[in-house]
XYZ file of C-alpha atoms in Angstrom:
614
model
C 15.104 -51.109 -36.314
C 12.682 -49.487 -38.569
C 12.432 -45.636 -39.268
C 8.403 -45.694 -38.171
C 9.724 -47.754 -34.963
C 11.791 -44.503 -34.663
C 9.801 -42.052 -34.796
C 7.171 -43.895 -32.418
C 9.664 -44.095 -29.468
C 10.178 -39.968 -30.455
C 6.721 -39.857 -29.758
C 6.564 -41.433 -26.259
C 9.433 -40.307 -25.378
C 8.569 -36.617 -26.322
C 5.324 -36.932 -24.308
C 7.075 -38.382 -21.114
C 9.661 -35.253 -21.559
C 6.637 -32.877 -21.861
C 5.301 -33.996 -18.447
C 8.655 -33.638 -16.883
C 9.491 -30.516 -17.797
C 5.999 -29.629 -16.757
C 6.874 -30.854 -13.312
C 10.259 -29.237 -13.251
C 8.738 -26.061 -14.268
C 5.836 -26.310 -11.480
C 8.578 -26.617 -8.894
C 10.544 -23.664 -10.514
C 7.164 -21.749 -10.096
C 7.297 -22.110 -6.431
C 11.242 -22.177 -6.496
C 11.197 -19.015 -7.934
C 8.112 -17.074 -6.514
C 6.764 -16.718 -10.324
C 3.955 -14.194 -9.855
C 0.424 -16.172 -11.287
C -0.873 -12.502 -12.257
C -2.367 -12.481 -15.724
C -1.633 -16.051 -15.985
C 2.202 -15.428 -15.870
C 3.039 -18.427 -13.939
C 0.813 -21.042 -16.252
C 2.064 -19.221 -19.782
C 5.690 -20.338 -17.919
C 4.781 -24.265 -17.341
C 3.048 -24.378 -20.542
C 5.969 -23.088 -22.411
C 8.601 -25.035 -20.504
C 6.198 -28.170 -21.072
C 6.343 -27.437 -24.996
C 10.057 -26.873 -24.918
C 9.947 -30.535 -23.276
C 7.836 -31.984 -25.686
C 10.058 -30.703 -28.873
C 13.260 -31.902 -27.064
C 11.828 -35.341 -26.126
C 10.691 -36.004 -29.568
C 14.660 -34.879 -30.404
C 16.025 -36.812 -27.794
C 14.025 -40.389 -28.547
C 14.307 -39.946 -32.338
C 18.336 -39.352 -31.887
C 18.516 -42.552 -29.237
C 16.379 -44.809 -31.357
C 18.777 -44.619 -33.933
C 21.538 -44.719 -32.146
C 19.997 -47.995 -30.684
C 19.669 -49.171 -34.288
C 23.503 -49.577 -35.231
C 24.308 -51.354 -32.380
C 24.211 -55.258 -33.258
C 20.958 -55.977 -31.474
C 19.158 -53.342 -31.713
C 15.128 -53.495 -30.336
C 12.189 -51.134 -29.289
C 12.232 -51.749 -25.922
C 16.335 -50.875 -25.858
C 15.550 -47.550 -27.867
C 12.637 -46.257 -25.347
C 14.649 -47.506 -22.332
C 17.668 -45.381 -23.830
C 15.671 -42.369 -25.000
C 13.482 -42.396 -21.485
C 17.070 -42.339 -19.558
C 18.039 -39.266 -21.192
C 15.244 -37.696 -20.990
C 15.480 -38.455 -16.987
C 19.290 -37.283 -16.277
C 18.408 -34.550 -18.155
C 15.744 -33.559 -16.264
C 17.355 -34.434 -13.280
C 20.274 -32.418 -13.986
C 18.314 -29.324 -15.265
C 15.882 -29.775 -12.191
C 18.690 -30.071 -9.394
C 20.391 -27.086 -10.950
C 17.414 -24.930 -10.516
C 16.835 -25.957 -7.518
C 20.581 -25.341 -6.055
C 20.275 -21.712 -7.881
C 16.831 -20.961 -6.354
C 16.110 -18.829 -2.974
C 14.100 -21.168 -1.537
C 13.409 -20.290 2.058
C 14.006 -22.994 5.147
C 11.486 -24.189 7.106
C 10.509 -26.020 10.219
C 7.415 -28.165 10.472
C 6.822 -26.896 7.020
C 6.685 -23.609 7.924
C 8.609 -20.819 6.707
C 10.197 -18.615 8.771
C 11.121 -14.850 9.927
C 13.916 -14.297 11.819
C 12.941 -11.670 15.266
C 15.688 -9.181 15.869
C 16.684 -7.350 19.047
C 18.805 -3.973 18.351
C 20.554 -2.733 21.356
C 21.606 0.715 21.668
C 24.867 1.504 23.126
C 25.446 2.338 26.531
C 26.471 5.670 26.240
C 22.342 6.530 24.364
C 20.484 7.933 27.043
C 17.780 9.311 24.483
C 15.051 7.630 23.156
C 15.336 5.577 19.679
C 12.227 6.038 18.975
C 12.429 10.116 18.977
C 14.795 9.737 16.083
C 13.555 11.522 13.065
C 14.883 8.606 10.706
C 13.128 5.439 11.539
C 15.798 2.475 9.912
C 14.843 -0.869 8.939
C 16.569 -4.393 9.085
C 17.793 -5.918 5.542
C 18.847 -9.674 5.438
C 21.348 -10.053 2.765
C 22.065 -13.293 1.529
C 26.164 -13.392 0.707
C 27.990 -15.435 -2.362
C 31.413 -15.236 -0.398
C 31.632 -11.698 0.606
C 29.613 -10.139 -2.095
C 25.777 -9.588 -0.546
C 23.682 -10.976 -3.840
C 20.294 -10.435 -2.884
C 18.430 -9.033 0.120
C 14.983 -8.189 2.205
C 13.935 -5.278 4.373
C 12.124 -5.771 7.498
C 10.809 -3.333 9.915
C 12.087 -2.625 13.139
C 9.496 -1.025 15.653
C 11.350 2.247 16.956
C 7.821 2.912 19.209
C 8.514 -0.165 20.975
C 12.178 0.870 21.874
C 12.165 -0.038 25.794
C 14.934 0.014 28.533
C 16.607 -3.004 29.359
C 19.662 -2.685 31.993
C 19.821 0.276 30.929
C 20.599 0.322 27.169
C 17.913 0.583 24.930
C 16.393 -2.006 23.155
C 14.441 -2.060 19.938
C 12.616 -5.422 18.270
C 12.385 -6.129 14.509
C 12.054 -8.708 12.052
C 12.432 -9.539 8.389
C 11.819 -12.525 6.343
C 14.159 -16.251 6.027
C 13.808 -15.809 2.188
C 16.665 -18.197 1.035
C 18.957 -20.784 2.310
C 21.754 -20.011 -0.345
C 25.097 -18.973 0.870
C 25.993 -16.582 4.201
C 23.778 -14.090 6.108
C 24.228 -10.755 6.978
C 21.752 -8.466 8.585
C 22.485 -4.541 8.032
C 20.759 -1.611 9.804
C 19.436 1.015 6.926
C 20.185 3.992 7.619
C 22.844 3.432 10.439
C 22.471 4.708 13.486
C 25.314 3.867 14.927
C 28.509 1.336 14.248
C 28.507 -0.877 13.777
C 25.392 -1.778 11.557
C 25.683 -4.747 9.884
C 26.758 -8.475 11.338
C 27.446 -11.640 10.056
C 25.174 -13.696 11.459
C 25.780 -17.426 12.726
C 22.560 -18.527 11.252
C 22.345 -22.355 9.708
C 20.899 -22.782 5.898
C 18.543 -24.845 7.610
C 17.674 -23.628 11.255
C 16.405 -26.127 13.833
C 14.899 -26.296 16.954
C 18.546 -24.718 18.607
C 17.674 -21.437 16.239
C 14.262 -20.977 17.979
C 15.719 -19.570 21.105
C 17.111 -16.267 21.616
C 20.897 -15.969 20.597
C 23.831 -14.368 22.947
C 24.261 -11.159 22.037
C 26.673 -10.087 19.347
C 29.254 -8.875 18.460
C 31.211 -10.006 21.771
C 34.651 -10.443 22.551
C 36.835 -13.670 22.334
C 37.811 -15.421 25.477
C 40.646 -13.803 27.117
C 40.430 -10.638 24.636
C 39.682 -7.175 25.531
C 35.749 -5.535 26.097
C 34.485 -4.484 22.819
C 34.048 -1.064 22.353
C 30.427 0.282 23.360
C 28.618 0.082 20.292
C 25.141 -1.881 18.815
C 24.669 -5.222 19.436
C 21.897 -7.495 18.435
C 20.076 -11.229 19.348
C 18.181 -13.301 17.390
C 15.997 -16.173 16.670
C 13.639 -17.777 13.928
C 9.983 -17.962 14.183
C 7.682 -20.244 12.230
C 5.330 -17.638 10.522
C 1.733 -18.403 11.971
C 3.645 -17.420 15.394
C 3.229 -13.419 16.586
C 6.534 -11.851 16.120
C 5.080 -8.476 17.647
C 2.816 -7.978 20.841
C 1.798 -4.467 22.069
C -0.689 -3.673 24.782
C -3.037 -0.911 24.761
C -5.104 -0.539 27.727
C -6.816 -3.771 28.698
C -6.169 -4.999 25.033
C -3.262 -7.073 23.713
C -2.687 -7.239 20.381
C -0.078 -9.674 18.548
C 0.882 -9.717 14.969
C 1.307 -12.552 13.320
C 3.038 -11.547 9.730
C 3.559 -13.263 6.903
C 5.435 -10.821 5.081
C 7.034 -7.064 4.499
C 6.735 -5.244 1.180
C 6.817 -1.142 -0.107
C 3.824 0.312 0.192
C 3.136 2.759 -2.698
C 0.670 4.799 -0.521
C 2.941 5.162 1.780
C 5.583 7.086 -0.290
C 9.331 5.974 -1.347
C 10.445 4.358 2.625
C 7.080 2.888 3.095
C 7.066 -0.694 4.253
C 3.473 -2.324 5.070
C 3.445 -5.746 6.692
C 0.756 -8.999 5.386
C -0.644 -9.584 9.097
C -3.250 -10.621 10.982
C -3.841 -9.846 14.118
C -5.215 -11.734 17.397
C -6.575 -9.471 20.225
C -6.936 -11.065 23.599
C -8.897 -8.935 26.623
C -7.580 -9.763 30.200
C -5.868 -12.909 28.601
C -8.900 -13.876 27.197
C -8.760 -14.322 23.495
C -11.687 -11.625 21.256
C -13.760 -13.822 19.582
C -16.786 -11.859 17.954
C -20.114 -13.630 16.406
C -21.532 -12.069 13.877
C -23.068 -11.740 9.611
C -20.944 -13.270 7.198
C -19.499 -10.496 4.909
C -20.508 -12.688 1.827
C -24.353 -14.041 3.289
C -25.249 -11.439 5.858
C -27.756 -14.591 6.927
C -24.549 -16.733 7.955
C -23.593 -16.096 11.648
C -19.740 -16.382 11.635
C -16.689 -16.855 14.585
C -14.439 -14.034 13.804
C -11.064 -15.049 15.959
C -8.729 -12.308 14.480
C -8.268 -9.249 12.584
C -6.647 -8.180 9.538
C -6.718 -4.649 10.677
C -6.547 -2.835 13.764
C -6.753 0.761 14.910
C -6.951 2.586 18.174
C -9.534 5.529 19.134
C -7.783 7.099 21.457
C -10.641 9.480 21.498
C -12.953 6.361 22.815
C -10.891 4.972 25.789
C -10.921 1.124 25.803
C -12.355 0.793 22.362
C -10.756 -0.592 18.983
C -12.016 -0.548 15.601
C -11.203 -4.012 13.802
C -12.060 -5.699 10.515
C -12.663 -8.958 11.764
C -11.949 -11.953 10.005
C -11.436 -15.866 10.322
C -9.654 -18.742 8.304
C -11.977 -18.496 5.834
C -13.218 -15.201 5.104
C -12.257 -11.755 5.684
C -15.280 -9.945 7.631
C -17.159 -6.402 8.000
C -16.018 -3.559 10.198
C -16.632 -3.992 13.935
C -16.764 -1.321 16.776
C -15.054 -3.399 19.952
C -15.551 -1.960 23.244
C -14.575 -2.994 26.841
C -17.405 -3.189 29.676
C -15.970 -4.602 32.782
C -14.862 -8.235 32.688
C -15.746 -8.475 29.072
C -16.071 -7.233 25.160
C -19.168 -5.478 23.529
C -18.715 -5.813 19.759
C -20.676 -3.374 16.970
C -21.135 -4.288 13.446
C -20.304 -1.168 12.098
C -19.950 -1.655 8.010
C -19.125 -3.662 5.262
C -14.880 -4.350 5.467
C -12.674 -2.682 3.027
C -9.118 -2.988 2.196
C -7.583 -0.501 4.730
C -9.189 -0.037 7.872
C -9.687 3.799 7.425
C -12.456 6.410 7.393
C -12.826 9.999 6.435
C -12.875 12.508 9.579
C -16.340 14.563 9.294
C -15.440 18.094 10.467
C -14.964 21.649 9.971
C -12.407 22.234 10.928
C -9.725 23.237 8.128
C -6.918 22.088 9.908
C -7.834 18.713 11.043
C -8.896 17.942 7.686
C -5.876 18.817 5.973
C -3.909 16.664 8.777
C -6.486 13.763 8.399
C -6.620 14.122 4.292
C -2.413 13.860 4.253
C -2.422 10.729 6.493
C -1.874 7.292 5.090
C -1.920 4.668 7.749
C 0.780 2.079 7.227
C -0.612 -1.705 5.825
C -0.488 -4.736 8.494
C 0.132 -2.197 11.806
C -1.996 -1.364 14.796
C -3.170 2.036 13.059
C -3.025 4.709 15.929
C -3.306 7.813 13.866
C -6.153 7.714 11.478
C -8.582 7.848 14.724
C -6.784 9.700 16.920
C -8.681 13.356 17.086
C -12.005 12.172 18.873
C -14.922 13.036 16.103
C -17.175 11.706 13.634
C -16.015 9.185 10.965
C -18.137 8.224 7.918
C -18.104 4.853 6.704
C -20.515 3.519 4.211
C -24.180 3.543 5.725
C -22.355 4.511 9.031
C -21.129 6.890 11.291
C -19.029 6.246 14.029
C -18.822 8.860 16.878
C -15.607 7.948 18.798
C -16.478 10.566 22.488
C -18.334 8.315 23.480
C -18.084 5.439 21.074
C -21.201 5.115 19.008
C -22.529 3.971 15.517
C -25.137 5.277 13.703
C -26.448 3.629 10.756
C -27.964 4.859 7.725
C -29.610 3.566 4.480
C -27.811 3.771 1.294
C -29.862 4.702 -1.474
C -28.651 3.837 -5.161
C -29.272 7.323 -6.748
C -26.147 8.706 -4.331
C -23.377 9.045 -7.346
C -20.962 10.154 -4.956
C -17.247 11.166 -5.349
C -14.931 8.051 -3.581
C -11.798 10.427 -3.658
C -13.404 13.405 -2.176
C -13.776 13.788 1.811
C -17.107 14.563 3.527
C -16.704 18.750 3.459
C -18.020 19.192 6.973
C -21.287 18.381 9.126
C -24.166 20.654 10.203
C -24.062 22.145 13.450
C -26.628 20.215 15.273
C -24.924 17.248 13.484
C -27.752 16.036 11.910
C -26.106 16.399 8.287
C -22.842 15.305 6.181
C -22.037 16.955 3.447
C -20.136 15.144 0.195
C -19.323 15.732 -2.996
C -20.693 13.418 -6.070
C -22.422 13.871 -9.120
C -25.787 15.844 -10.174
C -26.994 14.027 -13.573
C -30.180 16.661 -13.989
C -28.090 18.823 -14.606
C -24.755 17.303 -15.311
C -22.444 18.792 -12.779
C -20.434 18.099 -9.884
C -22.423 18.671 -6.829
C -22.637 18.831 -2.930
C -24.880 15.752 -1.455
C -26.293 16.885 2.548
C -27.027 13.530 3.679
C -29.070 13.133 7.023
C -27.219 10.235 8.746
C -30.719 9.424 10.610
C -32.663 8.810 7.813
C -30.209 8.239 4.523
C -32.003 10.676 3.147
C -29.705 13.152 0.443
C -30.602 15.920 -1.483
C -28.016 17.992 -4.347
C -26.472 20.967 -4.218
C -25.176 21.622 -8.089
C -21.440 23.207 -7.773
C -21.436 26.142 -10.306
C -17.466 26.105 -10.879
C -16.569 29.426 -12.208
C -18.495 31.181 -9.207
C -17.078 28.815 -6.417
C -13.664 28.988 -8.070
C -13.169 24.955 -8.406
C -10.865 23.680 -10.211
C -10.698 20.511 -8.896
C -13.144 18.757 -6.689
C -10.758 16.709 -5.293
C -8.647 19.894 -3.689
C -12.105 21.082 -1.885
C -12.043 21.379 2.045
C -14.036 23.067 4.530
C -12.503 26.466 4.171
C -14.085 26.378 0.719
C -17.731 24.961 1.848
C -17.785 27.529 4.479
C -16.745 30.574 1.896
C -19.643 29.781 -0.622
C -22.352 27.943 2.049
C -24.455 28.356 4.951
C -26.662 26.438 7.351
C -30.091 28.554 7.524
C -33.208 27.189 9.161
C -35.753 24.902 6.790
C -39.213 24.626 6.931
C -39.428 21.595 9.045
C -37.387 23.368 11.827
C -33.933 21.571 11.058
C -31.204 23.025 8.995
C -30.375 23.445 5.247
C -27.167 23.897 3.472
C -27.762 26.842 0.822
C -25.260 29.388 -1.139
C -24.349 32.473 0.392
C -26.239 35.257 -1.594
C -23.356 37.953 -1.839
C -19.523 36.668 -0.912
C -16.299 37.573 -2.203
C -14.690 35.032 -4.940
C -11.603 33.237 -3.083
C -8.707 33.408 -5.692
C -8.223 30.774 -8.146
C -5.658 28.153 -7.351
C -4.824 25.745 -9.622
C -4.467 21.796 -8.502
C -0.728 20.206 -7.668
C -0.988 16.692 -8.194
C 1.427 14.586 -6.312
C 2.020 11.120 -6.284
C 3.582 9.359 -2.746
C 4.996 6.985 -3.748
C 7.640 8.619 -6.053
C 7.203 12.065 -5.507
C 5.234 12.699 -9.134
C 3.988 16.231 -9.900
C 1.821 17.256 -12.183
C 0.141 20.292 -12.241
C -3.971 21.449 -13.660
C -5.821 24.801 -14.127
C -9.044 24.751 -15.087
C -12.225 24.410 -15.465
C -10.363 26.322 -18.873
C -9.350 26.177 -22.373
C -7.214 27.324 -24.925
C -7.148 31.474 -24.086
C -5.748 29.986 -20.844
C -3.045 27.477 -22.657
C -1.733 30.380 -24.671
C -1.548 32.653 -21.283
C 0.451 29.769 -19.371
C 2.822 29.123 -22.226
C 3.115 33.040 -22.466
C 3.665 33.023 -18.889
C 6.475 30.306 -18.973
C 7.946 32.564 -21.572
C 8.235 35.444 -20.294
C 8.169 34.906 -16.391
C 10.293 31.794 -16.380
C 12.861 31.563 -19.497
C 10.961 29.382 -20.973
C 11.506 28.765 -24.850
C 9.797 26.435 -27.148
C 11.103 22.703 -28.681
C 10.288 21.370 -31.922
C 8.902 18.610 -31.013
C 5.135 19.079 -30.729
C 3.372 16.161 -28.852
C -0.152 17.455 -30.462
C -2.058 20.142 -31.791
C -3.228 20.679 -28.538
C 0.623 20.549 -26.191
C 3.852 21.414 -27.277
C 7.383 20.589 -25.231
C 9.257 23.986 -23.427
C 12.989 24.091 -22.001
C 12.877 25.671 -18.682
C 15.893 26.152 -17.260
C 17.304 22.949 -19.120
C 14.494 20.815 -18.057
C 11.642 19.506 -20.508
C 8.545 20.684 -19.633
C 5.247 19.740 -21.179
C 1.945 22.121 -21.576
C -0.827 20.567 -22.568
C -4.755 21.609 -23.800
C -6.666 18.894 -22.162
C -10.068 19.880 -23.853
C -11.915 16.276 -22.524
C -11.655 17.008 -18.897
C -11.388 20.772 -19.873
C -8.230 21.889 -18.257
C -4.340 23.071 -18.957
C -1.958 20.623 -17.483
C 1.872 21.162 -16.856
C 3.529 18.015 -16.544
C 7.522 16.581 -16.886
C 8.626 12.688 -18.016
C 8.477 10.167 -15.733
C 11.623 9.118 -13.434
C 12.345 12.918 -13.644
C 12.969 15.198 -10.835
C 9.512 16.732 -11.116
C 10.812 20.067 -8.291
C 10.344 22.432 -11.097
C 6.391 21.351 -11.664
C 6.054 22.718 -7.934
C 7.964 25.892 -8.570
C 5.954 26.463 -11.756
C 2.700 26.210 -9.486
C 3.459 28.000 -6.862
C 4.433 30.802 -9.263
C 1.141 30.530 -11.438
C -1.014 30.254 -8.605
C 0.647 33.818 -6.981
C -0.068 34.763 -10.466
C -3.939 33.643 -10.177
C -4.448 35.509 -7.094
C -3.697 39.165 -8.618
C -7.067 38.236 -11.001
C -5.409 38.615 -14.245
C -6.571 35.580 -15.767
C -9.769 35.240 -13.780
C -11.745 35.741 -16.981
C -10.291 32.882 -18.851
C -11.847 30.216 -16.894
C -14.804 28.656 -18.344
C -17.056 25.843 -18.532
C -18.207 26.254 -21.993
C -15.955 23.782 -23.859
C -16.668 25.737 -27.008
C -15.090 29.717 -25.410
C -12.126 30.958 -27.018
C -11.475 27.690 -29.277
């Protein structure tokens, strides 16, 4: 057999390998769970296919001339040879990734969660869900007795509920894998025990989709068990609610997909992927109404992808409606008698959540530090009965109302600054956005009736801001006042004579992993040289050699690196520490500048001329 023979089975041979590794590598993808963000997932079959391609060409060349010292040797014989390599290697490589992989069971092709029951001891009289600690389920998959890989899963302490007289409490986390044992732990423990081995097949069936006895329990003959937890459970094909909760006339059931950390939620956050089917008397909520993509398109909206209550509105849920194939606006659902009124209310939005318009400091600080868990009936964002602004909207919640407003295209307004507080005869919102005449931060007094917004420049150094972001109605109602206007409504205008409220700096905090960093400012260099002088002398503070820039430099305080830096583009002094530090001592520093702030010592080192004392 000839060499050019040779090297054309290679070439067939390397392009059937090429394909198959393509193939193996597609099932890997979903094997695996390879993520297709920024084209991860096709950069992995493309370079698996490649590796294919070389190793065919390898493989057929090697075979062919094998093939051709044998006594009758042929083309045919050579592909045949090279092509069954090519396949029990494939076959091999392909059956081993699959036996490695976590691929999760299913039934009916469709994966599955396993729903928990948690039962409370006899001996708890008290409530689960008054516990400070609220634990979660985690599934751990076992390689003998060594737990290899694991899932969390919620489990609902506010539906804990009395059943013979032991509480119960429901739960469920994800059938990720059909590898090896199962155990299901209870994080933190409340009790012992808090973990059990659980008699669950690789591959449930329809026996697994009924309740199980509860466990642990004693062998026949043996002695009671000691009073301690015990749990039941069963599987659940996914598009199935594992949840139900009624509220009022409404029932709501969750049908989730998933549970995952939720960074906006802090370190022990866990949000659900849900939707969410609310029935009324039994009777499932179906709302007609605009497409969110062609607001010409009348749509069926049969579920939700997010739910909250208003307790201040009684019967009445806020929903973002959606269907199989789109995700929908905002709708205002109320109950009247034997049946639903539903409100458009605004375009939908990722979370289901709305800025509280008040004046009062208090409930704005409570409503600014809330963040409303992901894929859960949301009964805290609307719970104070009040005025919400959504965009071109504002929903009144005592009684439940909408009012809708034009949104005009010269509003530039801040997204991560709350409304500051409403007029009193309610007839205007006040914001914070941007003022391009004369290139400042300013306050926007919309009139919800007619959309109508005029600008209020911010002067910085007089208000004392030195972030917009950290502004609340205690500072609006310092600096401003509502006096009578020409047209016999009310105006928002400066106070003429008031005494300066004590600079503060701003804390900056991160939720999810407890980041500090903390900015003074609007400020420049007179005020980096008092921090670091204050650091020095107030704190221990001394000086590394490594410089980051000419405008920061590194400080040891008390052991700890701590970093100072002249920000002169958004004109402020920042204190800041590494990341995955213990960022405590950012918190101390600010709490210690700021009591330093309020004596007035450095008041005349804030600025906004990015030119002073440079």
């Amino acid at each position: 057999m000839s060499w050019p023979a040779s090297i054309f089975v290679a070439l067939l041979t390397a392009v059937v390998a090429c394909v198959f590794a393509g193939v193996v590598a597609l099932l890997c993808v979903d094997w695996y769970r390879i993520s297709s963000f920024e084209g991860k997932s096709g950069y992995y079959v493309v370079g698996i296919a490649l590796v294919g391609l070389v190793a065919g060409f390898v493989i057929g060349l090697a075979a062919s001339r094998i093939v051709a010292g044998t006594l009758q040797p042929s083309f045919l014989k050579s592909l045949g040879a090279s092509l069954l390599v090519v396949l029990v290697v494939a076959g091999v490589i392909g059956g081993t990734a699959r036996l490695m992989a976590d691929v999760p069971p299913k039934i009916a092709g469709e994966e599955l969660l396993l729903a928990v029951e948690i039962r409370w001891p006899a001996s708890q009289t008290k409530s689960p869900a008054t516990d400070t600690v609220a634990p979660r389920l985690r599934l751990r998959a076992l390689a003998g007795n060594v737990a290899r890989i694991d899932k969390e899963g919620p489990l609902w302490m506010e539906d804990a509920h009395l059943v013979d007289g032991r509480w119960v409490v429901p739960g469920a986390v994800e059938v990720f894998t059909s590898r090896g044992g199962r155990m299901l732990e209870i994080d933190p423990a409340p009790g012992k025990p808090n973990a059990f081995l659980l008699p669950l097949p690789a591959y449930p069936g329809k026996r697994q989709l009924e309740w199980s006895e509860w466990m642990p329990r004693a062998r026949p003959g043996a002695p009671p068990l000691p009073d301690g937890m015990t749990l039941r459970f069963k599987v659940l094909p996914r598009s199935q609610p594992v949840r139900t909760q009624t509220f009022g006339p409404f029932e709501i059931a969750t049908v989730a997909e998933s549970f995952y950390p939720d960074a906006l939620m802090g370190v022990h956050g866990l949000a659900t992927s849900a939707t969410f089917r609310v029935t009324y008397r039994g009777a499932p909520v179906v709302i007609e109404g605009r497409s969110a993509a062609d607001s010409t398109t009348r749509v069926k909206y049969d579920r939700a992808d997010a739910v909250a209550l208003l307790p201040g509105a009684p019967d009445a849920l806020l929903v973002r409606a959606t269907s199989s194939e789109e995700a929908g606006p905002f709708y205002l659902i109320v109950a009247e008698g034997d049946h639903v009124r539903s409100e458009y209310v605004a375009p939908g939005a990722l979370r289901l959540e709305a800025p509280l318009v008040t004046n009062d400091v208090a409930k704005f600080r409570q409503a600014r530090d809330h963040s409303p868990p992901t894929g859960t009936v949301d009964a805290m964002t609307y719970a104070q009965p009040g005025d919400f602004l959504f965009e071109g909207a504002l929903l009144s919640t005592q009684p439940p109302a909408v009012l809708h407003f034009g949104v005009t295209t010269d509003q530039r307004l801040n997204p991560n600054v709350r409304p500051l507080g409403i007029s009193p005869d309610r007839h205007h919102v006040v914001r914070v956005g941007y003022d391009e005449d004369h290139r400042t931060d300013a306050l926007v007094v919309t009139d919800p009736r007619s959309g109508e917004s005029t600008y209020l420049p911010i002067d910085a150094v007089h208000t004392r801001v030195s972030q917009v972001s950290a502004l609340d109605p205690e500072w609006l109602q310092h600096y401003y006042a509502w006096t009578p206007s020409a047209s016999g409504g009310l105006r928002l205008e400066p106070r003429a004579s008031v005494t300066p409220l004590p600079w503060r700096g701003a804390l900056n905090a991160t939720s999810r992993d407890g980041y500090r960093e903390y900015e003074v400012g609007p400020a420049g260099k007179a005020m980096f040289d008092a921090m670091a002088a204050f650091l020095t002398t107030e704190m221990g503070a001394t000086r590394t050699a490594e410089d980051l820039t000419a405008s920061g430099f590194q400080m040891h305080v008390n052991g700890q690196v701590v970093h100072l830096f002249d920000n002169d583009s958004e004109h402020h002094v920042s204190i800041y520490m590494d990341f995955d530090t213990d960022t405590r001592l950012v918190a101390t520093i600010a709490e210690r500048f700021d009591a330093a702030l309020a004596t007035g010592k450095y008041d005349a080192l804030f600025t906004t001329d990015s030119t002073a004392t440079r």
